[in-house]
CSV table of C-alpha atoms in Angstrom, one decimal:
chain,number,residue,atom,x,y,z
A,29,UNK,CA,-0.2,115.1,20.3
A,30,UNK,CA,0.2,118.7,19.1
A,31,UNK,CA,-1.1,117.6,15.6
A,32,UNK,CA,-4.1,115.9,17.2
A,33,UNK,CA,-5.0,119.1,19.2
A,34,UNK,CA,-5.1,121.0,15.9
A,35,UNK,CA,-7.6,118.5,14.3
A,36,UNK,CA,-11.3,118.3,14.9
A,37,UNK,CA,-12.9,114.9,14.3
A,38,UNK,CA,-16.5,114.8,13.2
A,39,UNK,CA,-17.4,111.2,12.4
A,40,UNK,CA,-15.4,110.1,9.4
A,41,UNK,CA,-14.6,113.7,8.5
A,42,UNK,CA,-11.5,115.3,9.8
A,43,UNK,CA,-11.3,119.1,9.5
A,44,UNK,CA,-8.4,121.2,10.4
A,45,UNK,CA,-9.4,123.6,13.2
A,46,UNK,CA,-9.2,127.3,12.2
A,47,UNK,CA,-8.4,130.3,14.5
A,48,UNK,CA,-11.6,132.0,15.8
A,49,UNK,CA,-11.7,134.6,13.1
A,50,UNK,CA,-14.8,134.8,11.0
A,51,UNK,CA,-12.9,136.4,8.1
A,52,UNK,CA,-10.7,133.4,7.8
A,53,UNK,CA,-13.2,130.6,8.3
A,54,UNK,CA,-12.5,128.0,5.5
A,55,UNK,CA,-15.9,126.3,5.8
A,56,UNK,CA,-18.5,129.1,5.5
A,57,UNK,CA,-21.7,127.9,4.0
A,58,UNK,CA,-24.4,129.9,2.2
A,59,UNK,CA,-26.4,130.5,5.3
A,60,UNK,CA,-23.5,132.1,7.2
A,61,UNK,CA,-23.2,135.1,4.8
A,62,UNK,CA,-19.4,134.8,5.1
A,63,UNK,CA,-18.7,133.0,1.9
A,64,UNK,CA,-15.3,134.0,0.5
A,65,UNK,CA,-15.4,134.7,-3.3
A,66,UNK,CA,-12.8,132.1,-4.3
A,67,UNK,CA,-13.5,128.6,-2.8
A,68,UNK,CA,-11.3,126.0,-4.4
A,69,UNK,CA,-11.8,122.3,-3.7
A,70,UNK,CA,-8.9,120.1,-4.7
A,71,UNK,CA,-9.3,116.3,-4.7
A,72,UNK,CA,-6.0,114.3,-4.6
A,73,UNK,CA,-5.4,110.7,-3.4
A,74,UNK,CA,-2.4,111.2,-1.2
A,75,UNK,CA,-2.0,114.8,0.1
A,76,UNK,CA,0.4,113.5,2.9
A,77,UNK,CA,2.6,111.5,0.5
A,78,UNK,CA,5.6,113.3,-0.9
A,79,UNK,CA,5.5,112.9,-4.6
A,80,UNK,CA,5.3,115.0,-7.8
A,81,UNK,CA,1.5,115.3,-7.7
A,82,UNK,CA,1.5,116.4,-4.1
A,83,UNK,CA,4.3,118.9,-4.8
A,84,UNK,CA,2.3,120.4,-7.7
A,85,UNK,CA,-0.8,120.7,-5.6
A,86,UNK,CA,1.0,122.2,-2.6
A,87,UNK,CA,2.7,124.8,-4.7
A,88,UNK,CA,-0.6,125.7,-6.3
A,89,UNK,CA,-2.2,125.9,-2.9
A,90,UNK,CA,0.6,128.1,-1.5
A,91,UNK,CA,0.5,130.5,-4.5
A,92,UNK,CA,-3.3,131.0,-4.3
A,93,UNK,CA,-3.4,131.5,-0.6
A,94,UNK,CA,-0.5,134.0,-0.6
A,95,UNK,CA,-1.8,135.9,-3.7
A,96,UNK,CA,-5.5,136.0,-3.0
A,97,UNK,CA,-6.3,137.0,0.6
A,98,UNK,CA,-10.0,136.2,0.2
A,99,UNK,CA,-9.4,132.7,-1.2
A,100,UNK,CA,-10.0,129.5,0.8
A,101,UNK,CA,-9.0,126.0,-0.2
A,102,UNK,CA,-10.5,122.6,0.8
A,103,UNK,CA,-8.4,119.5,0.2
A,104,UNK,CA,-10.2,116.2,-0.2
A,105,UNK,CA,-7.9,113.3,0.3
A,106,UNK,CA,-7.1,110.0,2.0
A,107,UNK,CA,-5.3,109.4,5.3
A,108,UNK,CA,-2.3,107.7,3.6
A,109,UNK,CA,1.1,109.1,4.1
A,110,UNK,CA,2.9,111.0,6.9
A,111,UNK,CA,0.8,113.4,9.1
A,112,UNK,CA,3.9,115.7,9.5
A,113,UNK,CA,3.5,116.5,5.8
A,114,UNK,CA,0.3,118.5,6.6
A,115,UNK,CA,1.9,122.0,6.5
A,116,UNK,CA,4.7,121.2,4.0
A,117,UNK,CA,5.2,123.9,1.3
A,118,UNK,CA,3.4,126.5,3.4
A,119,UNK,CA,7.0,127.9,3.9
A,120,UNK,CA,6.6,129.1,0.3
A,121,UNK,CA,4.2,131.6,1.7
A,122,UNK,CA,5.7,134.8,3.0
A,123,UNK,CA,6.2,134.9,6.8
A,124,UNK,CA,3.6,137.6,7.5
A,125,UNK,CA,1.0,135.7,5.4
A,126,UNK,CA,1.6,132.2,6.6
A,127,UNK,CA,-0.8,132.0,9.5
A,128,UNK,CA,-3.6,133.5,7.4
A,129,UNK,CA,-2.8,131.0,4.7
A,130,UNK,CA,-2.9,128.1,7.2
A,131,UNK,CA,-6.3,129.2,8.5
A,132,UNK,CA,-7.8,129.4,5.0
A,133,UNK,CA,-6.8,125.8,4.2
A,134,UNK,CA,-9.1,122.9,5.2
A,135,UNK,CA,-8.4,119.2,4.8
A,136,UNK,CA,-11.1,116.5,4.7
A,137,UNK,CA,-9.9,112.9,5.0
A,138,UNK,CA,-12.1,110.3,3.4
A,139,UNK,CA,-12.4,106.5,3.6
A,140,UNK,CA,-9.8,104.7,1.5
A,141,UNK,CA,-8.4,101.4,0.4
A,142,UNK,CA,-4.7,100.4,0.3
A,143,UNK,CA,-3.5,99.8,-3.2
A,144,UNK,CA,-3.5,96.1,-4.0
A,145,UNK,CA,-0.2,96.5,-5.9
A,146,UNK,CA,3.0,98.5,-5.1
A,147,UNK,CA,2.0,98.5,-1.4
A,148,UNK,CA,5.4,99.8,-0.5
A,149,UNK,CA,4.5,103.2,-1.9
A,150,UNK,CA,1.9,103.8,0.8
A,151,UNK,CA,-0.7,105.0,-1.7
A,152,UNK,CA,-4.4,104.5,-1.0
A,153,UNK,CA,-7.4,105.0,-3.2
A,154,UNK,CA,-10.4,107.1,-2.2
A,155,UNK,CA,-13.5,105.0,-1.9
A,156,UNK,CA,-16.2,107.8,-2.2
A,157,UNK,CA,-18.0,110.4,-0.2
A,158,UNK,CA,-19.9,109.4,2.9
A,159,UNK,CA,-23.0,111.4,3.8
A,160,UNK,CA,-21.0,113.5,6.4
A,161,UNK,CA,-18.3,114.2,3.9
A,162,UNK,CA,-20.7,115.2,1.2
A,163,UNK,CA,-22.4,117.5,3.7
A,164,UNK,CA,-19.0,119.1,4.5
A,165,UNK,CA,-18.3,119.6,0.8
A,166,UNK,CA,-21.8,121.1,0.3
A,167,UNK,CA,-21.2,123.4,3.3
A,168,UNK,CA,-17.9,124.5,1.8
A,169,UNK,CA,-19.8,125.2,-1.4
A,170,UNK,CA,-16.8,125.3,-3.8
A,171,UNK,CA,-16.7,127.8,-6.7
A,172,UNK,CA,-14.3,125.5,-8.6
A,173,UNK,CA,-13.4,121.8,-8.2
A,174,UNK,CA,-10.1,120.4,-9.3
A,175,UNK,CA,-9.8,116.6,-9.7
A,176,UNK,CA,-6.3,115.2,-9.8
A,177,UNK,CA,-6.8,111.4,-9.5
A,178,UNK,CA,-9.6,109.3,-11.2
A,179,UNK,CA,-10.3,107.1,-8.2
A,180,UNK,CA,-13.8,106.2,-6.8
A,181,UNK,CA,-13.9,109.4,-4.8
A,182,UNK,CA,-13.6,111.4,-8.0
A,183,UNK,CA,-16.8,109.8,-9.3
A,184,UNK,CA,-18.8,111.1,-6.3
A,185,UNK,CA,-17.2,114.5,-6.7
A,186,UNK,CA,-18.1,114.6,-10.4
A,187,UNK,CA,-21.6,113.7,-9.5
A,188,UNK,CA,-21.7,116.5,-6.9
A,189,UNK,CA,-20.3,119.0,-9.4
A,190,UNK,CA,-23.0,118.1,-12.0
A,191,UNK,CA,-25.8,118.5,-9.6
A,192,UNK,CA,-24.5,121.7,-8.0
A,193,UNK,CA,-23.5,123.1,-11.4
A,194,UNK,CA,-20.0,123.8,-10.1
A,195,UNK,CA,-17.2,124.5,-12.6
A,196,UNK,CA,-14.7,121.6,-12.7
A,197,UNK,CA,-11.3,120.8,-14.2
A,198,UNK,CA,-9.4,117.5,-14.1
A,199,UNK,CA,-5.7,117.1,-14.5
A,200,UNK,CA,-3.8,114.0,-15.8
A,201,UNK,CA,-0.6,113.3,-13.8
A,202,UNK,CA,0.1,109.6,-13.8
A,203,UNK,CA,-0.1,107.0,-16.6
A,204,UNK,CA,-1.9,104.4,-14.6
A,205,UNK,CA,-2.5,102.3,-17.7
A,206,UNK,CA,1.2,102.0,-18.6
A,207,UNK,CA,2.0,101.4,-14.9
A,208,UNK,CA,0.2,98.0,-15.1
A,209,UNK,CA,3.2,96.5,-17.1
A,210,UNK,CA,5.4,97.3,-14.1
A,211,UNK,CA,2.9,95.9,-11.6
A,212,UNK,CA,2.7,92.6,-13.5
A,213,UNK,CA,-1.0,93.2,-14.2
A,214,UNK,CA,-1.2,93.9,-18.0
A,215,UNK,CA,-4.7,92.4,-18.0
A,216,UNK,CA,-5.9,95.5,-16.0
A,217,UNK,CA,-5.0,97.9,-18.9
A,218,UNK,CA,-8.1,97.5,-20.9
A,219,UNK,CA,-10.3,97.7,-17.8
A,220,UNK,CA,-8.5,100.9,-16.6
A,221,UNK,CA,-8.8,102.4,-20.1
A,222,UNK,CA,-12.6,101.9,-20.1
A,223,UNK,CA,-12.9,103.2,-16.5
A,224,UNK,CA,-10.8,106.4,-17.2
A,225,UNK,CA,-12.7,107.2,-20.3
A,226,UNK,CA,-15.9,106.9,-18.3
A,227,UNK,CA,-14.6,109.1,-15.5
A,228,UNK,CA,-13.1,111.8,-17.7
A,229,UNK,CA,-16.2,111.9,-19.9
A,230,UNK,CA,-17.9,113.9,-17.1
A,231,UNK,CA,-15.1,116.4,-16.9
A,232,UNK,CA,-15.5,119.5,-19.1
A,233,UNK,CA,-11.8,119.9,-19.4
A,234,UNK,CA,-8.8,117.5,-18.9
A,235,UNK,CA,-5.3,119.0,-18.7
A,236,UNK,CA,-1.9,117.4,-18.9
A,237,UNK,CA,1.3,118.8,-17.4
A,238,UNK,CA,3.6,118.0,-20.5
A,239,UNK,CA,3.3,117.4,-24.2
A,240,UNK,CA,4.3,113.8,-23.6
A,241,UNK,CA,1.4,113.3,-21.2
A,242,UNK,CA,-0.9,115.0,-23.7
A,243,UNK,CA,0.2,112.5,-26.4
A,244,UNK,CA,-0.6,109.7,-24.0
A,245,UNK,CA,-4.1,111.0,-23.4
A,246,UNK,CA,-4.7,111.1,-27.2
A,247,UNK,CA,-3.3,107.6,-27.5
A,248,UNK,CA,-5.9,106.4,-25.0
A,249,UNK,CA,-8.7,108.2,-26.8
A,250,UNK,CA,-9.4,110.6,-23.9
A,251,UNK,CA,-9.7,113.5,-26.5
A,252,UNK,CA,-12.8,111.7,-27.8
A,253,UNK,CA,-14.6,111.9,-24.5
A,254,UNK,CA,-13.7,115.4,-23.3
A,255,UNK,CA,-11.7,118.5,-24.2
A,256,UNK,CA,-8.0,118.1,-23.5
A,257,UNK,CA,-5.2,120.6,-23.2
A,258,UNK,CA,-1.8,121.3,-21.7
A,259,UNK,CA,-1.3,122.8,-18.3
A,260,UNK,CA,2.2,124.2,-18.9
A,261,UNK,CA,5.1,124.1,-16.5
A,262,UNK,CA,7.8,126.7,-15.8
A,263,UNK,CA,11.1,127.0,-14.0
A,264,UNK,CA,11.6,129.2,-10.9
A,265,UNK,CA,14.6,131.1,-12.1
A,266,UNK,CA,15.2,132.5,-8.6
A,267,UNK,CA,15.6,129.0,-7.2
A,268,UNK,CA,17.3,127.3,-10.2
A,269,UNK,CA,20.1,129.7,-11.1
A,270,UNK,CA,23.8,129.4,-11.7
A,271,UNK,CA,24.3,131.7,-8.8
A,272,UNK,CA,23.3,128.9,-6.4
A,273,UNK,CA,26.0,126.6,-7.7
A,274,UNK,CA,28.2,125.3,-4.9
A,275,UNK,CA,31.6,123.8,-5.6
A,276,UNK,CA,31.9,122.9,-1.9
A,277,UNK,CA,28.7,120.8,-2.1
A,278,UNK,CA,29.8,119.1,-5.3
A,279,UNK,CA,33.1,118.2,-3.8
A,280,UNK,CA,31.5,116.9,-0.7
A,281,UNK,CA,29.4,114.6,-2.9
A,282,UNK,CA,32.6,113.4,-4.6
A,283,UNK,CA,32.2,115.3,-7.9
A,284,UNK,CA,35.0,117.3,-9.5
A,285,UNK,CA,34.6,120.9,-10.5
A,286,UNK,CA,34.5,120.0,-14.2
A,287,UNK,CA,32.3,116.9,-13.9
A,288,UNK,CA,29.0,116.8,-15.8
A,289,UNK,CA,26.5,115.5,-13.3
A,290,UNK,CA,23.4,113.8,-14.8
A,291,UNK,CA,20.7,113.7,-12.2
A,292,UNK,CA,17.8,111.3,-11.7
A,293,UNK,CA,15.3,113.0,-9.4
A,294,UNK,CA,12.4,110.7,-8.6
A,295,UNK,CA,10.9,108.0,-6.5
A,296,UNK,CA,13.1,105.0,-7.4
A,297,UNK,CA,10.4,102.6,-8.5
A,298,UNK,CA,9.8,100.6,-11.6
A,299,UNK,CA,7.1,102.9,-13.1
A,300,UNK,CA,9.5,105.9,-13.1
A,301,UNK,CA,11.7,104.0,-15.5
A,302,UNK,CA,15.1,104.2,-13.7
A,303,UNK,CA,16.3,101.7,-16.3
A,304,UNK,CA,16.1,104.4,-18.9
A,305,UNK,CA,18.4,106.6,-16.8
A,306,UNK,CA,20.8,103.7,-16.3
A,307,UNK,CA,20.9,103.1,-20.0
A,308,UNK,CA,21.7,106.8,-20.7
A,309,UNK,CA,24.6,106.6,-18.3
A,310,UNK,CA,25.9,103.5,-19.9
A,311,UNK,CA,25.8,105.1,-23.3
A,312,UNK,CA,27.7,108.1,-21.9
A,313,UNK,CA,30.2,106.0,-20.0
A,314,UNK,CA,32.9,106.5,-22.7
A,315,UNK,CA,33.0,110.2,-21.7
A,316,UNK,CA,35.5,110.7,-18.8
A,317,UNK,CA,33.8,113.5,-16.9
A,318,UNK,CA,30.2,112.3,-16.9
A,319,UNK,CA,28.9,111.2,-13.5
A,320,UNK,CA,25.5,110.1,-12.3
A,321,UNK,CA,23.5,111.2,-9.2
A,322,UNK,CA,20.2,109.7,-8.0
A,323,UNK,CA,18.1,111.9,-5.7
A,324,UNK,CA,15.3,109.9,-4.2
A,325,UNK,CA,14.4,106.8,-2.4
A,326,UNK,CA,12.5,103.6,-3.2
A,327,UNK,CA,12.6,99.8,-3.3
A,328,UNK,CA,14.9,99.6,-6.4
A,329,UNK,CA,17.8,101.4,-4.8
A,330,UNK,CA,20.8,98.9,-4.3
């Protein structure tokens, strides 16, 4: 109920309600004279599903909102997932900046279709922009558009970017073509390849998070339809530090002080190749102090 009170429904567009402060209005069109200088629109299929793509987007969002006080962000996504995830990762923003950050983030939920395969994941695909949703995007008037998923919604957003002459970048997060082997749909691979080449041909720049993903993009010939590059990753050395090591926690989990713990941190689904992890542990089984730890959930857990 409290979540519903924070949301404002306008037809098939759902906008998060902002505090009555004109300086923090996330949707401020050209006519209002209140346009913030940095207006980032991020398209992602499942903003309310906890996975790697969402974590990346949420951390990017938190960084921008906490670093640039004049920036506003509009998230274009589907309704799939858990509504309690709406404000996840805003705790990365400093306490005194959190309310301002929340007021400068807008979410537009679009029509979607449940995935015909791997339904247990809860993922849905965006179907496109309705007239009201397109009007909301136009009113937001983004200065930059970031596309993270090549669904049908991305096609409408690419079309908008071309017509509005808005700078756009796409990022490659999931190898949907390789996933078809795990979904028992290898016949879909050639269709998806043609579709992805078509979608990304309209993106001026396509970035991959890792060298491995970059190699996949080259293998699929995406470098022949657009410019590709690597969107590098780093490690938060304040969070991941030997100083955070806890012998008590390790002992509570059943590990000895000298055990070498090999972690699998992921959704436990076929496309994340947990069989590779299991194979590695089998090859290391002759070593007495090597232990395994799976952090995650999914249908393949015993």
